[in-house]
Tab-separated table of C-alpha atoms in Angstrom:
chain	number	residue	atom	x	y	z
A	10	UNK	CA	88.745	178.871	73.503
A	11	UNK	CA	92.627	179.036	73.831
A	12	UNK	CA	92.777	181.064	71.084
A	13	UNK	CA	90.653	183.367	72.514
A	14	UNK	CA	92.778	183.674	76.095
A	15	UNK	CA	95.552	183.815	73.993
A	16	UNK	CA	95.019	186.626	71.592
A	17	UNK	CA	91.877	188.683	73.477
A	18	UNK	CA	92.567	192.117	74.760
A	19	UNK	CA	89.305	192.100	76.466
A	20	UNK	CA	88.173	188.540	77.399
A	21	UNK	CA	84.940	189.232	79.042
A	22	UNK	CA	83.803	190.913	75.770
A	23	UNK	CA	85.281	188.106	73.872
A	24	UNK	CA	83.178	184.968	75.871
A	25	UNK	CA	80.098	187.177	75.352
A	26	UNK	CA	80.830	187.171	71.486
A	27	UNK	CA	81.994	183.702	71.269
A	28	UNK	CA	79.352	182.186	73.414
A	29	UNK	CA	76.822	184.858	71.378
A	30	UNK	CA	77.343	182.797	68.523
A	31	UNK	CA	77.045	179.290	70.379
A	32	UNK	CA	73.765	180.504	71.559
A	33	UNK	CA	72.644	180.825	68.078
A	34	UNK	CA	74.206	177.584	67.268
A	35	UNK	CA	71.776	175.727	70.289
A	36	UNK	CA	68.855	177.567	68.958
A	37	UNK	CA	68.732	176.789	65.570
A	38	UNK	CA	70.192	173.244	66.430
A	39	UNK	CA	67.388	171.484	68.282
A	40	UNK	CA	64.836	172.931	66.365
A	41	UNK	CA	65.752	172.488	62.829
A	42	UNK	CA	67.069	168.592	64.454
A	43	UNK	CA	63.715	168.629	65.667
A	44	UNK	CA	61.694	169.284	62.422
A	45	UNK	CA	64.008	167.871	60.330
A	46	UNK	CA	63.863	164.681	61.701
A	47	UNK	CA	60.232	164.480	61.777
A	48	UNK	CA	60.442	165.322	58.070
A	49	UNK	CA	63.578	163.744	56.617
A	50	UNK	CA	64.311	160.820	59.011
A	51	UNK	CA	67.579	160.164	61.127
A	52	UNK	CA	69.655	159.022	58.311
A	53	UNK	CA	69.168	161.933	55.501
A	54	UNK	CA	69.142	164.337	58.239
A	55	UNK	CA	72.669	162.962	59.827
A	56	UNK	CA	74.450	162.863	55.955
A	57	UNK	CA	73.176	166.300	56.041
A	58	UNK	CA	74.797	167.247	58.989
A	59	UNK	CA	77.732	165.645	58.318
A	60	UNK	CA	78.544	167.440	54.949
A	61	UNK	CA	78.291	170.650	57.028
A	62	UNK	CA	80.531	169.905	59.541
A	63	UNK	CA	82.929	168.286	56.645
A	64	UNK	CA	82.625	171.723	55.108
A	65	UNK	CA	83.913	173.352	58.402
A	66	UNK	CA	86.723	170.980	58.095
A	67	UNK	CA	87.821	172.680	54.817
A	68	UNK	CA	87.183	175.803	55.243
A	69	UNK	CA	88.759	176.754	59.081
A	70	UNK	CA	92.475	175.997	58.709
A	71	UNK	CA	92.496	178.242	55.684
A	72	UNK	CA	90.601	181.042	57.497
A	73	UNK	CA	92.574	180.742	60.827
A	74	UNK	CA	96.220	180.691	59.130
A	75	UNK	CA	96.219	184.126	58.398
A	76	UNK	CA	94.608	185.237	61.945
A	77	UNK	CA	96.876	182.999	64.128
A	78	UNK	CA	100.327	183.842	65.071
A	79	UNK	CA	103.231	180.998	64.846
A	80	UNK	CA	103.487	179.286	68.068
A	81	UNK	CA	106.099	176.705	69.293
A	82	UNK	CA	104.339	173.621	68.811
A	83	UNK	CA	105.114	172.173	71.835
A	84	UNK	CA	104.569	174.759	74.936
A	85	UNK	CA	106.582	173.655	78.056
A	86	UNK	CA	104.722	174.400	81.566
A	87	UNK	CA	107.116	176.909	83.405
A	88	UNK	CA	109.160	175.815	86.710
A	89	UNK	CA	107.659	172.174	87.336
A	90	UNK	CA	105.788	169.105	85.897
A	91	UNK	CA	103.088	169.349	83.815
A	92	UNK	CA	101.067	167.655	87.159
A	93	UNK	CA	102.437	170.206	89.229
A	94	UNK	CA	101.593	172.953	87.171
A	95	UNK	CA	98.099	172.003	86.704
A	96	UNK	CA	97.853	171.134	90.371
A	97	UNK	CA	98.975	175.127	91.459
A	98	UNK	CA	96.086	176.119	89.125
A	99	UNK	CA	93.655	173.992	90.312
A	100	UNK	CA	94.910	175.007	93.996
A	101	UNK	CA	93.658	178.374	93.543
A	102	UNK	CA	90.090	178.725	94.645
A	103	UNK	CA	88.198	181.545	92.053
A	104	UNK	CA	89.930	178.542	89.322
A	105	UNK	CA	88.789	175.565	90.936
A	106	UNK	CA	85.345	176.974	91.980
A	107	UNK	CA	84.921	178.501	88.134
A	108	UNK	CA	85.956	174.897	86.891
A	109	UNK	CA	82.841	173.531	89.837
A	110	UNK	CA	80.245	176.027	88.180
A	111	UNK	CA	81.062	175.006	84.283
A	112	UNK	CA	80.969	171.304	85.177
A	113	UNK	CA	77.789	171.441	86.912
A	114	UNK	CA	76.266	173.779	84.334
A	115	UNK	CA	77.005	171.292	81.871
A	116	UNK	CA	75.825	168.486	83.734
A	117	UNK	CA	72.569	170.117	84.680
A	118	UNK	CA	72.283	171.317	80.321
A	119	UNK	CA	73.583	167.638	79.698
A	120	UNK	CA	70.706	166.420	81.562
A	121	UNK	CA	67.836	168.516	79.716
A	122	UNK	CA	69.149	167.098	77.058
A	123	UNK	CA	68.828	163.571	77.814
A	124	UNK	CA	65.851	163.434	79.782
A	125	UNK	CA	63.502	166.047	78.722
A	126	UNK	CA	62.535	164.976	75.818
A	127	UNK	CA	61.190	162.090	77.284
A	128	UNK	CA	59.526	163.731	79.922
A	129	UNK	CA	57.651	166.462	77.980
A	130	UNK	CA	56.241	163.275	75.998
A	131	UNK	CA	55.050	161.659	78.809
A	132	UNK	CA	53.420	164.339	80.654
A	133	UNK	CA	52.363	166.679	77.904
A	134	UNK	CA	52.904	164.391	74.576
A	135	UNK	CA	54.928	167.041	72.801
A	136	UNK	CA	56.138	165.225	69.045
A	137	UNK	CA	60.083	165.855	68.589
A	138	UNK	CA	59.609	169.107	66.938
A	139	UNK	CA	57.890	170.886	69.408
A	140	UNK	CA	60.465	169.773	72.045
A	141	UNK	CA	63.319	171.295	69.708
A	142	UNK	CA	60.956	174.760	70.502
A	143	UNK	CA	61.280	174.705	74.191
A	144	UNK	CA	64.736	174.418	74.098
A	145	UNK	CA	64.921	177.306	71.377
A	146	UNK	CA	63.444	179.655	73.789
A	147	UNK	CA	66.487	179.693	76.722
A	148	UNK	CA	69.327	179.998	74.484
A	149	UNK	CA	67.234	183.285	73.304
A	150	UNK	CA	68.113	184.973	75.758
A	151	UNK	CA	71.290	183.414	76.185
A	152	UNK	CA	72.221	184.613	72.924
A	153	UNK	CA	70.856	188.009	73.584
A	154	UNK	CA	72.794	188.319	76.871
A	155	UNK	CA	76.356	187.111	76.062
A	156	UNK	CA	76.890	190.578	74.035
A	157	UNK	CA	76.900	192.099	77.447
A	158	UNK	CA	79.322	189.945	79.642
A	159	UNK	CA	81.999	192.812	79.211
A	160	UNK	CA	79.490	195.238	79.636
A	161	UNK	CA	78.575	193.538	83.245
A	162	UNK	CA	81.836	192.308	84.258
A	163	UNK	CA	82.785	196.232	84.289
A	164	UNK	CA	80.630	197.018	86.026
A	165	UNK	CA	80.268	194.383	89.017
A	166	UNK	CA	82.804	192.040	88.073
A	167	UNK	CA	82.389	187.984	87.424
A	168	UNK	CA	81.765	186.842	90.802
A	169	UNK	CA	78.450	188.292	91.270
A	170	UNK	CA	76.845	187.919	88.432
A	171	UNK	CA	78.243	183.922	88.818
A	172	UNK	CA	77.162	183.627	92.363
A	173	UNK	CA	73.430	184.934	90.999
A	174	UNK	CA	73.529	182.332	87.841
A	175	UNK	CA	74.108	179.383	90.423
A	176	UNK	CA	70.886	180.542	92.593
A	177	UNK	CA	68.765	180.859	89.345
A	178	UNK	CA	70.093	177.852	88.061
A	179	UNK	CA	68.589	176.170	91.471
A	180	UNK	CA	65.710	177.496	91.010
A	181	UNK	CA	65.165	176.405	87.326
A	182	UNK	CA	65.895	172.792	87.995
A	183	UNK	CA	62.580	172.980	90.549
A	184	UNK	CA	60.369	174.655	88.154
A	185	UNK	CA	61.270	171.864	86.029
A	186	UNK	CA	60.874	169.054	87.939
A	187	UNK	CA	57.975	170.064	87.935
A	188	UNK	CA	56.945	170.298	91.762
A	189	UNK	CA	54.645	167.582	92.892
A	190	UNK	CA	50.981	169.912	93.776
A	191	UNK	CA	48.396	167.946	94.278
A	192	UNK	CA	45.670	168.242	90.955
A	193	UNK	CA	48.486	170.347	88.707
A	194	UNK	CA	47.892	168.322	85.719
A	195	UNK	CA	48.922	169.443	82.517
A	196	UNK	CA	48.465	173.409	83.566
A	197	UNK	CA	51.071	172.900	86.136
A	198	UNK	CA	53.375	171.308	83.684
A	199	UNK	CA	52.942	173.890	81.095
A	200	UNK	CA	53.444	176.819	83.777
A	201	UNK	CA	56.528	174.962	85.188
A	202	UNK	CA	58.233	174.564	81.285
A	203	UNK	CA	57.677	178.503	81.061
A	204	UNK	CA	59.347	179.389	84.530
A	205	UNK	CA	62.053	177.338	82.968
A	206	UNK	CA	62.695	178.994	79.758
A	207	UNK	CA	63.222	182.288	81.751
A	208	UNK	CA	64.903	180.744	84.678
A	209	UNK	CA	67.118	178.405	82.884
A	210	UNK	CA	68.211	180.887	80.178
A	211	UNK	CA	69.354	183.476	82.791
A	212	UNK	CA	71.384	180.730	84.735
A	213	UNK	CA	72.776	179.261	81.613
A	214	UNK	CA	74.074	182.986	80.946
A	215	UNK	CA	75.166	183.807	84.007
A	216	UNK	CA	77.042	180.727	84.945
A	217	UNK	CA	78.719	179.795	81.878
A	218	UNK	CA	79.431	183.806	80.718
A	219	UNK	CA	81.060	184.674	83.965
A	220	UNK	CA	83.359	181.497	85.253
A	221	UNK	CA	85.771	181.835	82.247
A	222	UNK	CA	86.587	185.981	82.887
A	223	UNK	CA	86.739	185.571	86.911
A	224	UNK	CA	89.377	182.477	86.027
A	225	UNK	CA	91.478	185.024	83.881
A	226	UNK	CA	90.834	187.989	86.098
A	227	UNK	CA	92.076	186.115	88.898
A	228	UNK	CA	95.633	184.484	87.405
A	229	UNK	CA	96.042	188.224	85.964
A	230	UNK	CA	98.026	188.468	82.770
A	231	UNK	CA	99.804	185.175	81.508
A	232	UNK	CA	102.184	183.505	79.674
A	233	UNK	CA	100.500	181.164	76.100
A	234	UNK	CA	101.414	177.841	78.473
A	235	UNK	CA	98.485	179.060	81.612
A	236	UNK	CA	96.293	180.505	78.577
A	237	UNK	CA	96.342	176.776	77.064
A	238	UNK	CA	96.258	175.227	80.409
A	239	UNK	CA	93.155	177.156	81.682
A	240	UNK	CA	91.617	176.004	78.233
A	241	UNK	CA	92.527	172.486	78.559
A	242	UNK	CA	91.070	172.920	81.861
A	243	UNK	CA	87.927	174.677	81.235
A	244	UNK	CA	87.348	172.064	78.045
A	245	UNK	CA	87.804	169.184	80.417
A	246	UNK	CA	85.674	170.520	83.045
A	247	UNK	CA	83.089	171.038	80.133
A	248	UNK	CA	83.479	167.399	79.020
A	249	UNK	CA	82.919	165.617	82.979
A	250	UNK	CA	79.955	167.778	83.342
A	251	UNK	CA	78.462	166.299	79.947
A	252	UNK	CA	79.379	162.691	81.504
A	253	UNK	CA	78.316	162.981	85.046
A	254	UNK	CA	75.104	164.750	84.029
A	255	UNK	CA	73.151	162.470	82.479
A	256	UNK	CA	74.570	159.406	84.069
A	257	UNK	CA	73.592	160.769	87.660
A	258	UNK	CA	70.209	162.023	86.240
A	259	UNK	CA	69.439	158.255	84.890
A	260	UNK	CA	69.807	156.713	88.001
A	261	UNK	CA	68.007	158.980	89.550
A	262	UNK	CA	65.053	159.014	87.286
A	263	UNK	CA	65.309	155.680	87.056
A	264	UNK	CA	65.893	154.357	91.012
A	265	UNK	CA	65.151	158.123	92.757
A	266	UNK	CA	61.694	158.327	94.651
A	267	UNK	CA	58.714	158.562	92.523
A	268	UNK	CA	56.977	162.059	93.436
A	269	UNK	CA	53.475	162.147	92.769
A	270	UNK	CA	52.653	162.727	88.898
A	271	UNK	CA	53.331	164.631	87.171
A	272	UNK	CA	56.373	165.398	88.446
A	273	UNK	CA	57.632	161.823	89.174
A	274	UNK	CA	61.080	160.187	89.742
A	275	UNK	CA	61.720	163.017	87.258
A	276	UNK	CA	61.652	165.831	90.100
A	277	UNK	CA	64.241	163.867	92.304
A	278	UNK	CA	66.831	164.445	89.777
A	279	UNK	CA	65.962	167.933	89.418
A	280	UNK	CA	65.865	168.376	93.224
A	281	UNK	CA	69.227	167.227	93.646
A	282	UNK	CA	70.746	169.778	91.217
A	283	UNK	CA	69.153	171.865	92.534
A	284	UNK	CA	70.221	171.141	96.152
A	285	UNK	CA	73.932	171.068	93.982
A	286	UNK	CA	73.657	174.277	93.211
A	287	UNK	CA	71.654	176.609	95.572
A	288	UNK	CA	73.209	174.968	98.706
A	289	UNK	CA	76.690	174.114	97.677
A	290	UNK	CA	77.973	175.896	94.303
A	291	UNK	CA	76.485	179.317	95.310
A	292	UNK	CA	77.383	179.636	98.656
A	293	UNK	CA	81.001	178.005	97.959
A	294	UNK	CA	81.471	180.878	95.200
A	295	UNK	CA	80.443	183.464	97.421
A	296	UNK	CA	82.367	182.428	100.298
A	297	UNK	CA	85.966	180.930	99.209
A	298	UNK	CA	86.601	183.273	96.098
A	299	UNK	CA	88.166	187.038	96.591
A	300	UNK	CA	85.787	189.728	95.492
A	301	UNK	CA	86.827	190.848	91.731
A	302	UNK	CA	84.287	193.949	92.476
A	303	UNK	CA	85.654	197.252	90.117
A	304	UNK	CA	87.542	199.369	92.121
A	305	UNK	CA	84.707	201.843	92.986
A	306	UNK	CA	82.823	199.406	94.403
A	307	UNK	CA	85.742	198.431	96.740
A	308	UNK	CA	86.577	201.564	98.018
A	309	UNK	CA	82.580	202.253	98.793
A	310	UNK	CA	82.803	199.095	100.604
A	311	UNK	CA	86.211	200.362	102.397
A	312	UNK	CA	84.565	203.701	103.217
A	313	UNK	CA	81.202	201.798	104.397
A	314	UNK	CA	83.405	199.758	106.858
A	315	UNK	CA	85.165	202.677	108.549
A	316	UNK	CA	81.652	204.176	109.271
């Protein structure tokens, strides 16, 4: 990702590219895992995956060398400590509220991927493979949005689209859960998983698309040392999500209050995510970060106003 702030002319197109290709990545990851490991076995399928990624290994320094320009090695933060410098990034809010929204989008992804597995067995007694199908189905139209982030960002700018991935995001952690109704049964489950697949891939798109070009946007054009920083940042915010997520889910599956089945201890962890994002991430992000709206759309708000 830093080499993308650092050599992108257009970094809302860029994400949408980059993450394009991630999206890919998650769909043909847990469902070849999936089948593979029904058919192969954990270890044949992990030396497997391990030559591949040993390939990568090879193959990527020689392929970046000629597409990366020399940099110093060592990049000093301007005017201050490395603390301080970080600290007057963080202390801008469209930064620290972008940094909120990746965390907790990786927490809540973090999560699925922990705990649903588990709880499609239980209430619906999917095998491993078919699991690996459900969670091919969001990052389809993740993949198939993230072309379009420039496209969007254009258009309405990051803040929106962001403020409208939290609320969706909310409201795919409920369909999840899925909601305790009396006599559901397995009908209600199955309905629930498909609200999700919709739900979930246009929150995963809109959240995680959007936070990285309203960060840029907002600390306007940049030295290489607040590029790298903003990537150290954004990677670390990426990384506590992953931690927090299934960690806080576990207890709460695990201790939470046991809903009615099928939904279970399992819908108290997806409540409070989604409580985390409808009621605090959303209306945070609309409130506490300046409008990036394109310039059209400003001065039809400025005109609106006078009337």
């Amino acid at each position: 990702m830093g080499l993308v702030l650092t050599h992108s002319s257009d970094i809302a197109r860029d994400v949408g590219l980059l993450e394009s290709v991630s999206g890919v990545a998650y769909m043909i990851g847990p469902t070849v895992g999936g089948i593979s490991y029904q058919l192969l076995g954990f270890e044949i399928y992990n030396l497997a995956l391990a030559a591949v990624l040993m390939l990568l290994v090879v193959i990527m320094p020689v392929s970046l060398r000629a597409a990366v320009r020399a940099e110093p090695a060592v990049l000093t933060p301007p005017d201050g400590s490395g603390a301080s410098f970080y600290g007057d990034l963080l202390s801008k809010p469209t930064v620290a509220w972008a940094l909120a929204v990746i965390c907790g989008a990786n927490a809540v992804l973090l999560f699925y991927d922990t705990a649903l597995e588990p709880h499609l067995k239980k209430t619906l007694g999917l095998a491993p493979g078919a699991v690996g199908l459900v969670f091919f189905c969001p990052m389809i139209i993740y993949a198939t949005l993230a072309p379009y982030t420039g496209v969007v960002v254009s258009r309405f700018g990051a803040k929106r689209p962001m403020v409208l991935g939290c609320l969706i995001f909310s409201a795919a952690t409920i369909a999840l859960g899925p909601p305790p109704v009396p006599g559901g049964g397995d009908r209600l489950v199955v309905s629930a998983v498909a609200a999700w697949v919709v739900l979930d891939g246009l929150g995963s798109a809109l959240t995680l698309l959007f936070a990285l070009p309203l960060a840029k946007q907002a600390l306007g054009e940049n030295t290489p040392d607040v590029d790298d920083a903003l990537s150290a940042l954004l990677q670390a915010a990426n990384a506590t999500g992953q931690v927090l997520g299934p960690i806080v889910a576990g207890v709460l599956i695990e201790r939470g209050y046991a809903w009615p089945e099928p939904a279970g201890s399992f819908f108290t962890a997806s409540v409070t995510f989604s409580v985390f994002f409808g009621l605090l991430l959303a209306p945070c992000v609309a409130y506490f970060v300046p409008s990036d709206a394109p310039a059209r759309d400003m001065a039809a708000q400025r005109d609106g106003a006078r009337m």
